[in-house]
């Protein structure tokens, strides 16, 4: 089966102060790429790694567009997209619903325009939905997002030494005030409204939670990615729903409040990850 993967990990950001940088995202991307090679039949040439300064919005979207074009041409049967970075929120511009925010994912070049993040430097959930809608019948797409989706879920545990939430609030105090009480979009919106084939989505936390960048076993990783890799390498035949249970158990054992999410069809939930 012809395969392609894009693994993105961003610790450093061109326009953000170092206090907002992360430490585990590059490790996440490298670890997931290695997992695909050792456990899922991906050749090194099947996998694109975009790390730090390589992961501008234009580069990430170009790679995703290319994979969709290849799938439409019948060249690909399995696509994997993993993204480890900051999550954030931007004002809804598509008028899906009044007073809602769009979830967005920070690229290396994230920058503000006034009180909001510049849409040209983040990937919005609307853009991902449009992309996923191009997925042809018969092509499997696994998506793994290890980012925060809301700063409202911050707990004291998230701020312990060695842990940092993967979330960026709006860039100015006025922007924060404008978004503080808006409803956030659930990530399941990315897949539930699509007609026909949908990607299988694993996300690090609920829409109202933060995901941790944490020091684990002597190095930094996303707490979700760390536990996900541990679960699938323990038993590659486990169905996705059972993998999610193991991930959740590992997060609880580590004192992480985040609740990992799985979105996909019933057959996909029962099937092993990657199939």
Short mmCIF file of C-alpha atoms in Angstrom, two decimals:
data_model
loop_
_atom_site.label_atom_id
_atom_site.label_comp_id
_atom_site.label_asym_id
_atom_site.label_seq_id
_atom_site.Cartn_x
_atom_site.Cartn_y
_atom_site.Cartn_z
CA UNK A 1 0.00 0.00 0.00
CA UNK A 2 1.50 3.34 -1.05
CA UNK A 3 2.01 5.62 1.92
CA UNK A 4 3.03 9.17 2.77
CA UNK A 5 3.43 10.99 6.07
CA UNK A 6 4.03 14.54 7.20
CA UNK A 7 5.33 14.92 10.76
CA UNK A 8 5.55 18.50 12.03
CA UNK A 9 7.23 19.58 15.27
CA UNK A 10 7.75 23.21 16.29
CA UNK A 11 9.58 24.23 19.46
CA UNK A 12 10.89 27.60 18.30
CA UNK A 13 8.89 30.43 16.75
CA UNK A 14 10.23 33.23 14.63
CA UNK A 15 8.27 36.07 16.24
CA UNK A 16 7.59 34.77 19.76
CA UNK A 17 9.77 35.37 22.81
CA UNK A 18 11.73 32.35 24.04
CA UNK A 19 9.46 32.25 27.09
CA UNK A 20 6.72 31.03 24.73
CA UNK A 21 8.86 28.38 23.02
CA UNK A 22 8.32 24.66 23.64
CA UNK A 23 10.73 21.77 24.14
CA UNK A 24 9.04 18.49 23.24
CA UNK A 25 7.52 19.07 19.81
CA UNK A 26 10.56 18.24 17.69
CA UNK A 27 11.02 15.04 19.67
CA UNK A 28 7.35 14.21 19.05
CA UNK A 29 7.77 14.57 15.28
CA UNK A 30 10.99 12.54 15.16
CA UNK A 31 9.54 9.84 17.42
CA UNK A 32 6.36 9.50 15.37
CA UNK A 33 8.36 9.34 12.13
CA UNK A 34 10.50 6.57 13.64
CA UNK A 35 7.34 4.75 14.78
CA UNK A 36 5.95 4.81 11.23
CA UNK A 37 9.16 3.26 9.90
CA UNK A 38 9.59 0.56 12.52
CA UNK A 39 5.96 -0.43 13.03
CA UNK A 40 3.87 0.62 10.04
CA UNK A 41 5.80 -0.10 6.88
CA UNK A 42 6.74 3.47 5.96
CA UNK A 43 10.05 3.94 4.19
CA UNK A 44 12.19 6.91 5.19
CA UNK A 45 11.45 8.38 1.75
CA UNK A 46 7.70 8.20 2.48
CA UNK A 47 8.02 10.60 5.42
CA UNK A 48 8.49 14.37 5.37
CA UNK A 49 9.73 15.98 8.58
CA UNK A 50 9.17 19.71 9.04
CA UNK A 51 10.91 20.98 12.16
CA UNK A 52 11.06 24.49 13.63
CA UNK A 53 12.01 27.01 10.88
CA UNK A 54 11.06 24.53 8.14
CA UNK A 55 7.46 24.48 9.40
CA UNK A 56 6.11 27.76 8.07
CA UNK A 57 2.43 27.77 7.22
CA UNK A 58 3.16 27.83 3.50
CA UNK A 59 5.44 24.80 3.77
CA UNK A 60 3.03 22.75 5.89
CA UNK A 61 0.04 23.51 3.66
CA UNK A 62 2.05 22.84 0.49
CA UNK A 63 3.01 19.39 1.77
CA UNK A 64 -0.58 18.60 2.79
CA UNK A 65 -1.92 19.81 -0.56
CA UNK A 66 0.64 17.66 -2.37
CA UNK A 67 -0.39 14.56 -0.43
CA UNK A 68 -4.05 15.19 -1.24
CA UNK A 69 -3.22 15.64 -4.92
CA UNK A 70 -1.32 12.36 -4.93
CA UNK A 71 -4.20 10.61 -3.18
CA UNK A 72 -6.65 11.98 -5.75
CA UNK A 73 -4.37 10.66 -8.52
CA UNK A 74 -4.49 7.19 -6.99
CA UNK A 75 -0.86 7.25 -5.84
CA UNK A 76 -1.54 7.03 -2.10
CA UNK A 77 -3.69 4.72 0.01
CA UNK A 78 -2.54 5.77 3.49
CA UNK A 79 -1.72 9.30 4.67
CA UNK A 80 -0.48 10.26 8.13
CA UNK A 81 -0.34 13.86 9.38
CA UNK A 82 1.06 14.61 12.84
CA UNK A 83 1.36 18.13 14.26
CA UNK A 84 3.00 19.09 17.56
CA UNK A 85 3.04 22.80 18.40
CA UNK A 86 1.08 25.47 20.19
CA UNK A 87 -2.66 25.61 19.65
CA UNK A 88 -4.48 28.91 19.78
CA UNK A 89 -7.73 30.58 18.75
CA UNK A 90 -8.60 33.18 16.15
CA UNK A 91 -11.86 35.05 15.50
CA UNK A 92 -14.27 33.06 13.33
CA UNK A 93 -14.25 34.57 9.84
CA UNK A 94 -16.47 32.03 8.08
CA UNK A 95 -19.52 32.84 10.24
CA UNK A 96 -20.07 29.19 11.14
CA UNK A 97 -21.84 30.47 14.23
CA UNK A 98 -22.00 33.84 15.90
CA UNK A 99 -19.50 34.40 18.74
CA UNK A 100 -17.49 31.24 18.03
CA UNK A 101 -13.73 31.06 17.76
CA UNK A 102 -11.83 29.04 15.23
CA UNK A 103 -9.27 26.68 16.66
CA UNK A 104 -5.87 27.25 15.07
CA UNK A 105 -2.42 25.71 15.11
CA UNK A 106 0.74 27.78 15.36
CA UNK A 107 3.31 27.53 12.60
CA UNK A 108 6.93 28.70 12.91
CA UNK A 109 6.06 32.10 11.47
CA UNK A 110 3.06 32.82 13.74
CA UNK A 111 2.69 36.57 14.10
CA UNK A 112 0.01 38.95 15.20
CA UNK A 113 -2.02 41.44 13.27
CA UNK A 114 -3.53 43.85 15.75
CA UNK A 115 -5.22 42.00 18.61
CA UNK A 116 -5.39 38.64 16.83
CA UNK A 117 -3.00 36.14 15.31
CA UNK A 118 -2.47 36.66 11.59
CA UNK A 119 -4.44 33.94 9.73
CA UNK A 120 -1.58 33.76 7.21
CA UNK A 121 0.69 32.36 9.93
CA UNK A 122 -1.60 29.79 11.62
CA UNK A 123 -3.58 26.84 10.27
CA UNK A 124 -7.25 27.12 11.17
CA UNK A 125 -9.63 24.24 11.72
CA UNK A 126 -11.66 25.56 8.75
CA UNK A 127 -8.61 25.09 6.53
CA UNK A 128 -8.06 21.57 7.81
CA UNK A 129 -11.72 20.74 7.26
CA UNK A 130 -11.51 21.95 3.66
CA UNK A 131 -8.37 19.88 3.18
CA UNK A 132 -9.86 16.74 4.73
CA UNK A 133 -12.92 17.07 2.49
CA UNK A 134 -10.66 16.30 -0.47
CA UNK A 135 -9.81 12.85 0.86
CA UNK A 136 -10.79 10.31 -1.82
CA UNK A 137 -12.77 7.15 -1.14
CA UNK A 138 -10.63 4.25 -0.05
CA UNK A 139 -7.74 6.36 1.28
CA UNK A 140 -6.99 6.11 5.01
CA UNK A 141 -5.85 9.29 6.73
CA UNK A 142 -4.59 9.22 10.31
CA UNK A 143 -4.24 12.62 11.98
CA UNK A 144 -2.47 13.14 15.33
CA UNK A 145 -2.67 16.61 16.91
CA UNK A 146 -0.62 17.21 20.05
CA UNK A 147 -1.60 20.81 20.76
CA UNK A 148 -3.79 22.68 23.21
CA UNK A 149 -7.22 23.79 22.15
CA UNK A 150 -8.12 26.20 24.93
CA UNK A 151 -6.38 28.06 27.70
CA UNK A 152 -9.48 27.89 29.90
CA UNK A 153 -8.51 24.41 31.07
CA UNK A 154 -5.27 25.50 32.71
CA UNK A 155 -4.64 23.84 36.06
CA UNK A 156 -1.88 24.28 38.60
CA UNK A 157 -0.40 20.95 37.51
CA UNK A 158 0.10 22.36 34.01
CA UNK A 159 2.47 24.94 35.46
CA UNK A 160 4.75 22.63 37.45
CA UNK A 161 8.47 22.76 36.63
CA UNK A 162 9.14 20.64 33.55
CA UNK A 163 5.62 21.17 32.19
CA UNK A 164 4.26 23.83 29.89
CA UNK A 165 0.86 24.12 28.24
CA UNK A 166 0.92 24.07 24.44
CA UNK A 167 -1.41 27.03 24.18
CA UNK A 168 -1.03 30.63 23.05
CA UNK A 169 -3.68 33.16 24.09
CA UNK A 170 -4.49 36.10 21.85
CA UNK A 171 -1.42 38.34 21.41
CA UNK A 172 -2.68 41.41 23.29
CA UNK A 173 -4.67 42.06 26.49
CA UNK A 174 -7.52 43.47 24.41
CA UNK A 175 -7.49 40.36 22.24
CA UNK A 176 -7.61 38.09 25.28
CA UNK A 177 -10.55 40.02 26.69
CA UNK A 178 -12.42 39.73 23.38
CA UNK A 179 -12.06 35.94 23.23
CA UNK A 180 -12.36 35.07 26.91
CA UNK A 181 -16.04 34.13 26.95
CA UNK A 182 -16.53 32.91 23.39
CA UNK A 183 -17.52 29.32 22.69
CA UNK A 184 -14.75 27.14 21.33
CA UNK A 185 -15.24 24.73 18.48
CA UNK A 186 -14.84 21.03 19.27
CA UNK A 187 -12.26 19.23 17.18
CA UNK A 188 -14.86 16.65 16.20
CA UNK A 189 -16.27 19.41 13.98
CA UNK A 190 -13.28 18.71 11.74
CA UNK A 191 -14.64 15.29 10.81
CA UNK A 192 -18.32 15.07 11.69
CA UNK A 193 -19.70 17.31 8.94
CA UNK A 194 -17.78 15.70 6.11
CA UNK A 195 -19.64 13.58 3.59
CA UNK A 196 -18.35 10.08 2.94
CA UNK A 197 -14.71 9.37 3.82
CA UNK A 198 -13.31 11.08 6.87
CA UNK A 199 -9.88 11.17 8.51
CA UNK A 200 -9.34 9.36 11.79
CA UNK A 201 -8.39 12.00 14.31
CA UNK A 202 -6.47 11.58 17.56
CA UNK A 203 -6.14 14.75 19.62
CA UNK A 204 -4.23 15.37 22.82
CA UNK A 205 -7.12 16.87 24.78
CA UNK A 206 -10.70 18.08 24.72
CA UNK A 207 -11.60 21.44 23.18
CA UNK A 208 -11.74 23.02 26.65
CA UNK A 209 -8.37 21.67 27.82
CA UNK A 210 -4.65 22.18 27.52
CA UNK A 211 -2.07 19.64 26.36
CA UNK A 212 1.21 19.34 28.22
CA UNK A 213 4.75 19.74 26.95
CA UNK A 214 6.54 17.71 29.63
CA UNK A 215 9.86 16.27 30.81
CA UNK A 216 9.35 12.49 30.72
CA UNK A 217 11.97 9.75 31.06
CA UNK A 218 14.85 12.17 30.79
CA UNK A 219 13.67 14.16 27.74
CA UNK A 220 10.85 16.44 26.62
CA UNK A 221 7.79 15.20 24.72
CA UNK A 222 4.13 15.93 24.43
CA UNK A 223 2.51 13.96 27.25
CA UNK A 224 -0.03 12.63 24.76
CA UNK A 225 2.52 11.63 22.09
CA UNK A 226 4.70 9.94 24.71
CA UNK A 227 1.81 7.81 25.96
CA UNK A 228 0.48 7.15 22.45
CA UNK A 229 3.79 5.75 21.22
CA UNK A 230 4.11 3.69 24.38
CA UNK A 231 0.63 2.22 23.81
CA UNK A 232 1.02 1.29 20.14
CA UNK A 233 4.50 -0.17 20.53
CA UNK A 234 3.25 -2.33 23.39
CA UNK A 235 0.63 -4.04 21.21
CA UNK A 236 0.28 -3.01 17.56
CA UNK A 237 -2.86 -5.12 17.17
CA UNK A 238 -4.90 -3.05 19.64
CA UNK A 239 -7.87 -1.18 18.20
CA UNK A 240 -7.79 2.60 18.30
CA UNK A 241 -10.40 2.79 21.06
CA UNK A 242 -8.30 0.44 23.22
CA UNK A 243 -5.18 2.46 22.44
CA UNK A 244 -7.04 5.54 23.63
CA UNK A 245 -7.84 3.81 26.93
CA UNK A 246 -4.15 3.03 27.47
CA UNK A 247 -3.17 6.60 26.59
CA UNK A 248 -5.76 7.95 29.03
CA UNK A 249 -4.52 5.61 31.74
CA UNK A 250 -0.95 6.76 31.18
CA UNK A 251 -1.92 10.43 31.28
CA UNK A 252 -3.81 9.95 34.56
CA UNK A 253 -0.87 8.06 36.06
CA UNK A 254 1.39 10.98 35.15
CA UNK A 255 -0.92 13.49 36.82
CA UNK A 256 -2.07 15.05 33.54
CA UNK A 257 -5.67 16.28 33.48
CA UNK A 258 -5.99 16.28 29.70
CA UNK A 259 -8.38 13.75 28.17
CA UNK A 260 -7.24 12.41 24.80
CA UNK A 261 -9.85 12.33 22.04
CA UNK A 262 -10.58 9.92 19.20
CA UNK A 263 -12.85 10.84 16.31
CA UNK A 264 -13.63 8.39 13.54
CA UNK A 265 -16.13 5.85 12.26
CA UNK A 266 -17.05 2.80 14.33
CA UNK A 267 -14.95 0.46 12.14
CA UNK A 268 -11.98 2.82 12.44
CA UNK A 269 -12.32 2.94 16.23
CA UNK A 270 -12.18 -0.86 16.37
CA UNK A 271 -9.34 -1.28 13.88
CA UNK A 272 -5.65 -1.01 14.83
CA UNK A 273 -4.06 2.38 14.31
CA UNK A 274 -2.70 2.63 10.80
CA UNK A 275 -5.28 0.32 9.27
#
